[in-house]
Short mmCIF file of C-alpha atoms in Angstrom, two decimals:
data_model
loop_
_atom_site.label_atom_id
_atom_site.label_comp_id
_atom_site.label_asym_id
_atom_site.label_seq_id
_atom_site.Cartn_x
_atom_site.Cartn_y
_atom_site.Cartn_z
CA VAL D 23 6.21 -19.72 13.85
CA THR D 24 4.92 -16.13 13.49
CA VAL D 25 5.03 -14.72 9.97
CA PHE D 26 5.55 -10.99 9.35
CA GLY D 27 5.06 -8.97 6.21
CA ALA D 28 4.69 -5.35 5.09
CA ASP D 29 2.82 -4.12 2.03
CA SER D 30 3.10 -6.80 -0.67
CA GLY D 31 4.58 -9.18 1.95
CA ALA D 32 1.47 -8.70 4.09
CA ALA D 33 -0.72 -9.37 1.07
CA SER D 34 1.24 -12.58 0.48
CA ILE D 35 0.46 -13.72 4.01
CA MET D 36 -3.22 -13.14 3.32
CA ALA D 37 -2.84 -15.39 0.31
CA LEU D 38 -1.07 -18.05 2.33
CA ARG D 39 -3.94 -18.14 4.79
CA THR D 40 -6.13 -19.67 2.16
CA SER D 41 -3.54 -21.87 0.52
CA GLU D 42 -3.71 -25.62 1.14
CA GLY D 43 0.05 -25.91 0.73
CA ALA D 44 0.67 -23.51 3.64
CA ARG D 45 -1.69 -25.06 6.18
CA GLY D 46 -0.04 -25.67 9.55
CA LEU D 47 3.19 -23.91 8.62
CA PHE D 48 2.65 -20.89 10.89
CA ARG D 49 0.37 -20.11 13.81
CA MET D 50 0.32 -16.30 14.03
CA ALA D 51 0.69 -13.34 11.67
CA TRP D 52 1.64 -9.68 11.82
CA LEU D 53 0.57 -7.65 8.80
CA LEU D 54 1.64 -4.09 8.00
CA GLY D 55 -0.44 -2.29 5.39
CA PRO D 56 -1.51 -5.30 3.32
CA ALA D 57 -2.93 -4.81 -0.17
CA VAL D 58 -6.60 -5.63 -0.05
CA THR D 59 -7.34 -5.82 -3.80
CA PHE D 60 -6.60 -8.97 -5.76
CA ASN D 61 -7.82 -8.24 -9.27
CA ARG D 62 -5.22 -9.80 -11.57
CA THR D 63 -5.48 -13.26 -13.06
CA PHE D 64 -2.71 -15.41 -14.56
CA GLU D 65 -4.28 -14.82 -17.99
CA ASP D 66 -4.09 -11.06 -17.47
CA LEU D 67 -0.45 -11.37 -16.51
CA SER D 68 0.37 -13.44 -19.59
CA GLN D 69 -1.29 -10.99 -21.92
CA HIS D 70 0.49 -8.13 -20.18
CA ASN D 71 3.90 -9.79 -20.53
CA ARG D 72 3.31 -10.45 -24.18
CA ALA D 73 2.13 -6.93 -24.88
CA PHE D 74 4.86 -5.16 -22.99
CA PHE D 75 7.94 -7.13 -21.95
CA LEU D 76 8.05 -9.38 -25.02
CA ALA D 77 7.60 -6.49 -27.43
CA ARG D 78 10.26 -4.46 -25.66
CA SER D 79 12.74 -7.35 -25.75
CA GLY D 80 12.57 -7.73 -29.51
CA CYS D 81 11.91 -11.47 -29.12
CA LYS D 82 9.12 -13.40 -30.79
CA ASN D 83 9.24 -16.67 -28.78
CA ASP D 84 10.36 -18.18 -25.51
CA THR D 85 13.55 -19.59 -27.01
CA CYS D 86 14.76 -16.11 -27.72
CA LEU D 87 13.95 -14.97 -24.21
CA ARG D 88 15.87 -17.88 -22.62
CA HIS D 89 18.97 -16.89 -24.60
CA MET D 90 18.89 -13.23 -23.61
CA PRO D 91 21.97 -12.09 -21.62
CA ALA D 92 21.20 -11.02 -18.07
CA LYS D 93 22.07 -7.41 -18.89
CA ALA D 94 19.55 -7.41 -21.74
CA VAL D 95 16.82 -8.72 -19.42
CA VAL D 96 17.50 -5.96 -16.90
CA GLU D 97 17.50 -3.31 -19.63
CA THR D 98 14.24 -4.71 -21.00
CA TYR D 99 12.45 -4.54 -17.67
CA LEU D 100 10.04 -1.63 -17.70
CA TRP D 101 10.77 -0.20 -14.23
CA LYS D 102 8.68 2.98 -13.86
CA ASP D 103 7.02 2.37 -17.22
CA GLU D 104 5.58 -0.89 -15.94
CA PRO D 105 1.78 -0.26 -15.92
CA SER D 106 1.04 -2.49 -12.91
CA PHE D 107 3.74 -0.92 -10.73
CA ARG D 108 2.72 2.73 -10.79
CA ILE D 109 3.45 3.24 -7.13
CA ARG D 110 2.63 6.95 -7.52
CA ASP D 111 -0.94 6.13 -8.51
CA GLN D 112 -1.39 3.91 -5.49
CA ASN D 113 0.09 6.58 -3.19
CA ASP D 114 -1.94 9.41 -4.57
CA LEU D 115 -5.56 10.57 -4.46
CA PRO D 116 -7.78 8.40 -6.62
CA ILE D 117 -9.08 9.72 -9.95
CA GLN D 118 -12.11 8.28 -11.69
CA GLY D 119 -11.06 5.78 -14.34
CA ILE D 120 -7.50 5.18 -13.09
CA TYR D 121 -7.33 1.85 -11.29
CA PRO D 122 -3.90 0.19 -11.38
CA ASP D 123 -3.66 -3.58 -11.42
CA GLN D 124 -2.29 -5.09 -8.26
CA LEU D 125 0.95 -7.09 -8.22
CA ILE D 126 -0.69 -10.15 -6.52
CA VAL D 127 -1.76 -12.64 -9.13
CA LEU D 128 -4.66 -15.11 -8.93
CA ASP D 129 -2.76 -17.95 -10.55
CA GLY D 130 -5.51 -20.59 -10.23
CA GLU D 131 -3.30 -22.91 -8.19
CA LEU D 132 -1.72 -21.32 -5.14
CA LEU D 133 -4.32 -18.58 -5.13
CA GLN D 134 -7.60 -19.48 -6.80
CA ARG D 135 -9.66 -16.50 -5.64
CA PRO D 136 -9.26 -13.32 -3.50
CA PRO D 137 -8.32 -14.33 0.10
CA LEU D 138 -11.15 -12.48 1.73
CA GLU D 139 -13.71 -14.26 -0.40
CA ALA D 140 -12.17 -17.59 0.51
CA ILE D 141 -12.05 -16.71 4.23
CA GLU D 142 -15.69 -15.60 4.17
CA ALA D 143 -16.52 -18.96 2.60
CA GLY D 144 -14.81 -20.74 5.52
CA GLU D 145 -11.70 -21.78 3.56
CA GLY D 146 -9.15 -19.72 5.49
CA GLU D 147 -7.05 -21.00 8.35
CA GLU D 148 -7.81 -19.72 11.85
CA ILE D 149 -4.74 -17.69 12.78
CA PRO D 150 -4.40 -14.93 15.43
CA THR D 151 -3.54 -11.78 13.44
CA LEU D 152 -2.13 -8.37 14.23
CA VAL D 153 -2.85 -5.73 11.56
CA GLY D 154 -1.17 -2.35 11.60
CA THR D 155 -0.98 0.82 9.52
CA THR D 156 0.42 4.31 9.99
CA ALA D 157 -1.55 7.56 9.80
CA GLN D 158 0.53 9.07 6.99
CA ALA D 159 1.75 5.85 5.36
CA THR D 160 1.95 7.22 1.84
CA ASN D 161 4.20 10.12 2.84
CA ALA D 162 7.16 7.80 2.23
CA TRP D 163 6.48 7.85 -1.54
CA PRO D 164 3.87 10.58 -2.19
CA GLY D 165 2.44 11.15 -5.63
CA PRO D 166 3.50 14.80 -6.13
CA ASP D 167 7.30 15.39 -6.11
CA ASP D 168 6.93 18.87 -4.69
CA LEU D 169 4.43 18.05 -1.96
CA PHE D 170 6.65 19.38 0.85
CA LYS D 171 6.47 22.85 -0.78
CA TRP D 172 2.73 22.98 -1.15
CA ASN D 173 0.59 25.80 0.23
CA TRP D 174 -3.10 25.52 1.08
CA ASN D 175 -4.26 26.80 -2.32
CA GLN D 176 -2.22 24.14 -4.13
CA LEU D 177 -3.62 21.43 -1.84
CA SER D 178 -7.22 22.60 -2.32
CA LYS D 179 -6.88 22.69 -6.14
CA TYR D 180 -5.31 19.21 -6.23
CA VAL D 181 -7.86 17.61 -3.93
CA VAL D 182 -10.84 19.15 -5.78
CA THR D 183 -9.48 18.22 -9.23
CA SER D 184 -8.86 14.59 -8.15
CA LEU D 185 -11.92 13.78 -6.05
CA ASP D 186 -14.47 15.74 -7.99
CA SER D 187 -13.81 13.38 -10.87
CA PHE D 188 -16.16 11.04 -8.95
CA SER D 189 -18.84 13.58 -8.01
CA GLN D 190 -18.87 17.33 -7.80
CA GLY D 191 -18.44 18.66 -4.30
CA ILE D 192 -16.56 15.68 -2.84
CA GLY D 193 -13.26 17.48 -2.88
CA HIS D 194 -14.51 20.43 -0.83
CA GLU D 195 -16.23 18.08 1.58
CA ALA D 196 -13.00 16.18 2.09
CA LEU D 197 -11.09 19.39 2.77
CA GLN D 198 -13.63 20.36 5.40
CA LYS D 199 -13.42 17.00 7.11
CA TYR D 200 -9.66 17.25 7.37
CA ASN D 201 -9.83 20.86 8.54
CA ALA D 202 -7.66 21.87 5.61
CA SER D 203 -7.40 25.63 6.07
CA GLN D 204 -4.67 28.22 6.16
CA HIS D 205 -6.12 29.21 9.55
CA ASN D 206 -5.21 25.82 10.99
CA ASP D 207 -1.84 26.27 12.63
CA PHE D 208 -1.62 22.65 13.84
CA VAL D 209 -1.15 20.86 10.53
CA SER D 210 0.50 21.58 7.17
CA ALA D 211 -0.83 21.05 3.67
CA GLU D 212 1.60 18.12 3.31
CA GLU D 213 0.21 16.46 6.44
CA VAL D 214 -3.38 16.87 5.37
CA TYR D 215 -2.62 15.45 1.92
CA SER D 216 -0.66 12.50 3.39
CA SER D 217 -3.42 11.74 5.89
CA MET D 218 -6.17 11.95 3.32
CA VAL D 219 -4.44 9.69 0.82
CA SER D 220 -3.41 7.20 3.51
CA ASP D 221 -7.00 6.96 4.76
CA LEU D 222 -8.38 6.43 1.25
CA ARG D 223 -5.69 4.00 0.06
CA GLN D 224 -4.85 2.09 3.19
CA THR D 225 -6.45 2.83 6.57
CA CYS D 226 -10.12 2.65 5.58
CA PRO D 227 -9.84 -0.34 3.17
CA ILE D 228 -7.84 -2.26 5.80
CA ASP D 229 -10.43 -1.38 8.44
CA ARG D 230 -13.05 -3.03 6.19
CA MET D 231 -10.77 -6.00 5.65
CA CYS D 232 -10.42 -6.43 9.41
CA ARG D 233 -14.15 -6.25 9.92
CA THR D 234 -14.54 -9.03 7.39
CA LEU D 235 -11.94 -11.13 9.11
CA ALA D 236 -13.51 -10.53 12.48
CA ASN D 237 -16.96 -11.61 11.25
CA ALA D 238 -15.70 -14.63 9.32
CA THR D 239 -13.23 -16.10 11.81
CA THR D 240 -13.07 -16.94 15.50
CA SER D 241 -9.35 -16.37 15.99
CA ALA D 242 -8.05 -13.22 17.71
CA LEU D 243 -7.69 -10.13 15.61
CA TYR D 244 -5.91 -6.96 16.72
CA ARG D 245 -5.92 -3.72 14.75
CA TYR D 246 -3.87 -0.55 15.33
CA VAL D 247 -3.00 2.70 13.63
CA VAL D 248 0.29 4.49 14.46
CA THR D 249 -0.24 8.23 14.91
CA THR D 250 2.99 9.11 16.70
CA THR D 251 5.84 11.00 15.03
CA PRO D 252 9.63 10.93 15.65
CA SER D 253 10.65 12.79 18.76
CA THR D 254 13.83 14.14 17.29
CA PRO D 255 14.17 16.27 14.09
CA ASN D 256 15.06 14.32 10.95
CA LYS D 257 13.78 13.69 7.45
CA VAL D 258 10.74 11.86 8.80
CA HIS D 259 8.05 14.31 9.72
CA PHE D 260 4.98 12.10 10.06
CA SER D 261 3.82 8.57 10.85
CA LEU D 262 4.97 7.16 7.52
CA ASP D 263 4.96 3.54 6.28
CA VAL D 264 6.56 0.93 8.63
CA LEU D 265 7.48 3.58 11.19
CA ASP D 266 6.35 1.16 13.89
CA VAL D 267 8.89 -1.43 12.77
CA ILE D 268 11.65 1.14 12.51
CA CYS D 269 10.97 2.36 16.02
CA GLN D 270 10.80 -1.14 17.41
CA ARG D 271 14.16 -2.04 15.94
CA HIS D 272 15.69 1.21 17.11
CA MET D 273 14.41 0.75 20.68
CA ARG D 274 15.77 -2.78 20.85
CA SER D 275 19.25 -1.67 19.74
CA SER D 276 19.40 1.66 21.58
CA LYS D 277 20.24 2.24 25.22
CA ARG D 278 18.52 5.62 25.13
CA THR D 279 15.66 6.08 27.58
CA PRO D 280 12.34 6.45 25.66
CA VAL D 281 10.50 9.74 25.89
CA ASP D 282 6.74 10.19 25.95
CA ARG D 283 6.48 10.83 22.18
CA ASP D 284 8.40 7.66 21.20
#
């Protein structure tokens, strides 16, 4: 059995690698953009539910919750107001002091500590693993709604405001590294932003994760980054999240002869 997962699904596979209950159930894994931070405990989750969901429901105990109609439960769910599911924060440039909780929970039973810590301690199962990301992964759900309209001045101001919250000058240094200039005819402000955020939020952290796996295990590990873009005009401009899977499924179902850019 080969298990496959993208985003939170990939993070779940990392958790299963260190779970005693999952030993021997699969022999290979393909991960797309796994979350690498596991910073939420069961106690944190319980306090969060009491502070937010319970208060919003109007209930004071579990008996009341169990008798809530399904429609009321759905209406009580916080959706975009849910503090731990601020997807925009996780798909945007980091700002000092804003660090969203991850959805993966260290429950003390299935997952007792972060998977990488367990694997480094020799507790993880030896499984050949393929790990992939895309160069502009966060372009699928970017932080700013009007990103596609940005000019270079807007990009520069946004990058400097965000990254200089850590240390003055980092923003300008980042812009130079990504050749973010109105004189660069090969990339747009949107592409620079998407590449920068994807590197900070996904590509570089996952590179570090892979180095840890490579040093702590003897099983095969393969790492790739998709940089290609669609060969025909459509709404997808860059190498956004799970583009590799979309292309693979399309190629398997299409009789069209691939071109060099596919």
